[in-house]
Short mmCIF file of C-alpha atoms and ligand atoms in Angstrom, two decimals:
data_model
loop_
_atom_site.label_atom_id
_atom_site.label_comp_id
_atom_site.label_asym_id
_atom_site.label_seq_id
_atom_site.Cartn_x
_atom_site.Cartn_y
_atom_site.Cartn_z
CA MET A 772 79.76 150.14 94.26
CA THR A 773 76.23 150.80 95.34
CA ARG A 774 73.93 149.76 98.16
CA ASP A 775 72.46 147.16 95.82
CA ASP A 776 75.86 145.51 95.41
CA PHE A 777 75.90 144.90 99.15
CA GLN A 778 72.36 143.55 99.11
CA ARG A 779 73.42 141.12 96.41
CA LEU A 780 76.57 140.27 98.33
CA TYR A 781 74.38 139.42 101.32
CA GLU A 782 72.28 137.15 99.11
CA LEU A 783 75.46 135.61 97.68
CA GLN A 784 76.60 134.71 101.18
CA GLY A 785 73.27 133.01 101.80
CA ILE A 786 73.59 131.07 98.55
CA ASP A 787 77.17 130.02 99.28
CA SER A 788 76.32 128.91 102.80
CA GLY A 789 73.43 126.91 101.36
CA ILE A 790 75.73 125.23 98.85
CA ASP A 791 78.34 124.52 101.56
CA GLN A 792 75.74 123.00 103.84
CA ARG A 793 74.42 120.66 101.15
CA GLU A 794 77.90 119.73 100.00
CA ALA A 795 78.80 118.79 103.58
CA LEU A 796 75.70 116.62 103.65
CA LEU A 797 76.77 114.91 100.43
CA ALA A 798 80.31 114.44 101.70
CA ALA A 799 79.00 112.80 104.87
CA ALA A 800 76.61 110.53 103.00
CA ASP A 801 77.90 107.06 102.13
CA ASP A 802 78.17 106.86 98.36
CA GLY A 803 79.46 103.29 98.53
CA GLY A 804 83.08 104.27 97.94
CA ASP A 805 84.38 102.11 100.80
CA VAL A 806 82.48 99.06 99.62
CA LEU A 807 83.70 99.71 96.09
CA GLY A 808 87.26 99.71 97.44
CA SER A 809 86.68 96.34 99.12
CA LEU A 810 85.09 95.05 95.96
CA GLU A 811 88.12 96.01 93.90
CA ALA A 812 90.47 94.47 96.46
CA ALA A 813 88.44 91.23 96.35
CA ARG A 814 88.66 91.21 92.56
CA VAL A 815 92.41 91.64 92.70
CA ALA A 816 92.61 88.84 95.29
CA VAL A 817 90.57 86.43 93.20
CA GLU A 818 92.72 87.17 90.18
CA ALA A 819 95.84 86.34 92.18
CA LEU A 820 94.25 83.07 93.32
CA GLN A 821 93.27 82.19 89.76
CA GLU A 822 96.79 82.93 88.60
CA ASP A 823 98.13 80.65 91.35
CA LEU A 824 95.69 77.96 90.25
CA ARG A 825 96.81 78.22 86.61
CA GLU A 826 100.43 77.96 87.70
CA LYS A 827 99.64 74.83 89.76
CA GLN A 828 97.70 73.31 86.86
CA SER A 829 100.62 73.77 84.53
CA ARG A 830 102.98 72.25 87.13
CA GLN A 831 100.59 69.33 87.43
CA ARG A 832 100.55 68.81 83.67
CA LYS A 833 104.32 68.90 83.61
CA LEU A 834 104.52 66.32 86.43
CA GLU A 835 102.01 64.07 84.65
CA LEU A 836 104.08 64.19 81.48
CA ASP A 837 107.29 63.47 83.40
CA LEU A 838 105.56 60.57 85.13
CA GLU A 839 104.46 59.16 81.77
CA THR A 840 108.04 59.36 80.51
CA ILE A 841 109.37 57.67 83.66
CA LEU A 842 106.78 54.89 83.47
CA ALA A 843 107.44 54.33 79.78
CA ASP A 844 111.14 54.12 80.49
CA ARG A 845 110.49 51.70 83.34
CA ASP A 846 108.24 49.53 81.13
CA ARG A 847 110.78 49.49 78.34
CA ARG A 848 113.54 48.38 80.73
CA SER A 849 111.28 45.82 82.41
CA GLU A 850 110.58 44.26 79.04
CA ARG A 851 114.29 44.02 78.34
CA CYS A 852 115.03 42.77 81.82
CA TYR A 853 112.42 40.04 81.89
CA GLY A 854 112.16 39.34 78.18
CA GLY A 855 115.02 36.87 78.26
CA THR A 856 117.25 38.77 75.86
CA VAL A 857 119.71 39.91 78.55
CA SER A 858 121.67 37.07 80.09
CA ASN A 859 124.68 38.87 81.54
CA PRO A 860 124.01 38.87 85.33
CA LYS A 861 125.86 42.15 85.81
CA GLU A 862 123.83 43.81 83.11
CA LEU A 863 120.66 42.32 84.58
CA ALA A 864 121.49 43.59 88.06
CA ALA A 865 122.17 47.07 86.67
CA LEU A 866 118.86 46.97 84.81
CA GLN A 867 116.94 45.92 87.91
CA GLN A 868 118.57 48.67 89.89
CA LYS A 869 117.60 51.20 87.25
CA ILE A 870 114.03 49.85 87.18
CA ALA A 871 113.78 50.16 90.97
CA GLU A 872 115.13 53.70 90.73
CA LEU A 873 112.57 54.60 88.07
CA ALA A 874 109.81 53.10 90.21
CA ARG A 875 110.87 55.23 93.17
CA ASN A 876 110.99 58.27 90.94
CA ALA A 877 107.51 57.45 89.67
CA ASP A 878 106.25 57.17 93.27
CA ARG A 879 107.78 60.54 94.07
CA HIS A 880 106.03 62.08 91.09
CA GLU A 881 102.72 60.54 92.11
CA ASP A 882 103.14 61.95 95.61
CA MET A 883 103.94 65.40 94.22
CA ILE A 884 100.90 65.23 91.94
CA LEU A 885 98.66 64.23 94.84
CA GLU A 886 100.04 67.00 97.01
CA LEU A 887 99.53 69.47 94.19
CA LEU A 888 95.95 68.28 93.65
CA GLU A 889 95.24 68.90 97.33
CA GLU A 890 96.74 72.37 97.10
CA MET A 891 94.66 73.07 94.00
CA GLU A 892 91.53 71.98 95.79
CA ALA A 893 92.27 74.45 98.58
CA VAL A 894 92.90 77.26 96.08
CA GLU A 895 89.70 76.40 94.22
CA ALA A 896 87.79 76.63 97.50
CA ALA A 897 89.39 80.00 98.20
CA VAL A 898 88.44 81.20 94.71
CA ALA A 899 84.83 80.13 95.25
CA GLU A 900 84.74 81.86 98.63
CA GLN A 901 86.25 85.02 97.19
CA GLN A 902 83.77 84.99 94.30
CA GLU A 903 80.91 84.64 96.75
CA SER A 904 82.20 87.64 98.68
CA ILE A 905 82.56 89.60 95.43
CA GLU A 906 78.90 88.94 94.65
CA GLN A 907 77.90 90.02 98.13
CA LEU A 908 79.98 93.19 97.94
CA ALA A 909 78.61 94.00 94.50
CA ARG A 910 75.03 93.67 95.78
CA LYS A 911 75.88 95.79 98.81
CA HIS A 912 77.49 98.44 96.63
CA THR A 913 74.46 98.60 94.34
CA SER A 914 72.17 99.01 97.30
CA ILE A 915 74.29 101.74 98.92
CA ALA A 916 74.69 103.58 95.63
CA ASP A 917 70.92 103.43 95.06
CA SER A 918 70.25 104.72 98.54
CA TYR A 919 72.81 107.50 98.02
CA GLU A 920 71.06 108.48 94.82
CA ARG A 921 67.69 108.57 96.55
CA THR A 922 68.71 110.35 99.74
CA THR A 923 70.93 112.96 98.10
CA SER A 924 68.96 113.73 94.98
CA ARG A 925 67.16 116.62 96.67
CA ALA A 926 70.39 118.17 97.95
CA ARG A 927 72.02 117.71 94.56
CA GLY A 928 69.07 119.35 92.84
CA GLU A 929 69.15 122.26 95.27
CA ILE A 930 72.88 122.72 94.75
CA ALA A 931 72.31 122.95 91.00
CA GLU A 932 69.61 125.58 91.52
CA LEU A 933 71.75 127.54 93.98
CA ARG A 934 74.67 127.51 91.57
CA GLU A 935 72.46 128.87 88.83
CA ARG A 936 71.19 131.64 91.09
CA ARG A 937 74.76 132.31 92.23
CA GLU A 938 75.89 132.90 88.68
CA MET A 939 73.15 135.47 88.18
CA VAL A 940 73.91 137.27 91.44
CA VAL A 941 77.67 137.31 90.79
CA GLY A 942 77.06 138.59 87.26
CA ALA A 943 75.09 141.53 88.65
CA THR A 944 77.46 142.42 91.47
CA ASP A 945 80.53 144.65 91.46
CA GLU A 946 83.42 142.41 90.44
CA ALA A 947 86.01 143.76 92.87
CA LEU A 948 83.56 143.37 95.73
CA VAL A 949 82.88 139.74 94.81
CA ARG A 950 86.60 139.05 94.63
CA GLU A 951 87.14 140.62 98.05
CA TYR A 952 84.24 138.62 99.46
CA GLU A 953 85.60 135.36 98.03
CA ALA A 954 89.06 135.98 99.44
CA ILE A 955 87.61 136.61 102.91
CA ARG A 956 85.30 133.62 102.63
CA GLU A 957 88.21 131.39 101.76
CA ARG A 958 90.25 132.61 104.71
CA PHE A 959 87.51 132.67 107.31
CA GLY A 960 85.61 129.42 107.17
CA GLY A 961 83.21 130.21 104.36
CA ILE A 962 81.81 133.41 105.85
CA GLY A 963 82.78 136.62 104.06
CA VAL A 964 79.78 138.77 104.91
CA ALA A 965 78.42 139.73 108.32
CA VAL A 966 75.32 141.70 109.21
CA LEU A 967 75.39 144.80 111.35
CA ARG A 968 72.60 144.02 113.77
CA ASP A 969 71.86 145.72 117.09
CA GLY A 970 75.20 147.44 116.82
CA THR A 971 77.25 144.28 116.59
CA CYS A 972 78.80 142.15 113.89
CA SER A 973 76.72 139.01 113.35
CA ALA A 974 79.82 136.90 112.65
CA CYS A 975 81.88 137.70 115.74
CA ASN A 976 79.41 139.54 118.02
CA VAL A 977 81.81 142.38 118.57
CA ALA A 978 80.37 145.90 118.66
CA VAL A 979 80.80 147.91 115.48
CA PRO A 980 81.87 151.52 116.06
CA ARG A 981 78.96 153.89 115.37
CA VAL A 982 81.16 155.99 113.16
CA LEU A 983 81.10 153.19 110.59
CA TYR A 984 77.30 152.95 110.32
CA PRO A 985 76.83 155.69 107.70
CA MET A 986 79.54 154.21 105.51
CA ILE A 987 77.94 150.78 105.69
CA GLU A 988 74.56 152.28 104.85
CA ARG A 989 75.92 154.25 101.92
CA GLY A 990 77.44 151.16 100.34
CA THR A 991 79.97 152.95 98.19
CA SER A 992 82.87 150.90 99.52
CA ALA A 993 83.34 147.77 101.58
CA VAL A 994 83.46 148.32 105.32
CA ARG A 995 84.98 145.45 107.20
CA CYS A 996 84.48 144.40 110.79
CA GLU A 997 87.51 145.56 112.74
CA SER A 998 87.42 142.38 114.77
CA CYS A 999 86.75 139.53 112.32
CA ARG A 1000 87.44 141.31 109.01
CA ARG A 1001 84.17 140.34 107.36
CA ILE A 1002 82.39 142.74 105.04
CA LEU A 1003 79.56 144.37 106.98
CA VAL A 1004 76.14 144.82 105.42
CA ILE A 1005 72.75 146.07 106.49
CA PRO A 1006 70.17 143.90 104.73
CA GLU A 1007 67.11 145.53 103.16
CA GLY A 1008 64.45 146.04 105.80
CA GLU A 1009 66.96 145.94 108.64
CA GLY A 1010 68.92 148.72 110.27
ZN1 ZN B 2464 83.00 140.66 113.09
#
């Protein structure tokens, strides 16, 4: 380890803080994720409505077919009943009763079909409403995503540059020192390096014992603040 390693470590801290700052900005910016969630929920909802509609349509078709069968049966029996071929009064009475029963059944089917048609109309209206809201949400999402792209493009560009610079700095710095720095940074809120300035640690403002100054200046090993445990450095041109 040399003095230069600590100068680079100081730069690395600046780079990392810069990346953290911009990443926080990106995290706080609305990328349209919430609207996208609503959009997906609306799509799922409209699919469920459409499925319900299909199910009602098939029930309607089935009822229409049943009604046709009932009416055909009724017509067939009416023909027999009033065609003059049946003369037995008992048989005639039974036929009339059956015809009346079929007529009631046909009425019931017509009522069910009408009820179903009303339900289908309501579902169709709900589908239309849901589709309208999907279009609105989709437009909103596009606009938010565009605005996110515009407002964050600078930060994203800067992050890319900082990362590039970071790679160079890390590549040139003592590996063990970088590892130590990263471990501290992870534990202590992103700050692994502090500056010895006016006799105090810049991270925690606690006085650094004078006896440590020469060691920090020499830069042959990491000297850590006794209070906050950050690696102490004296930047070029300071101290
Ligand atoms: Zn400190």
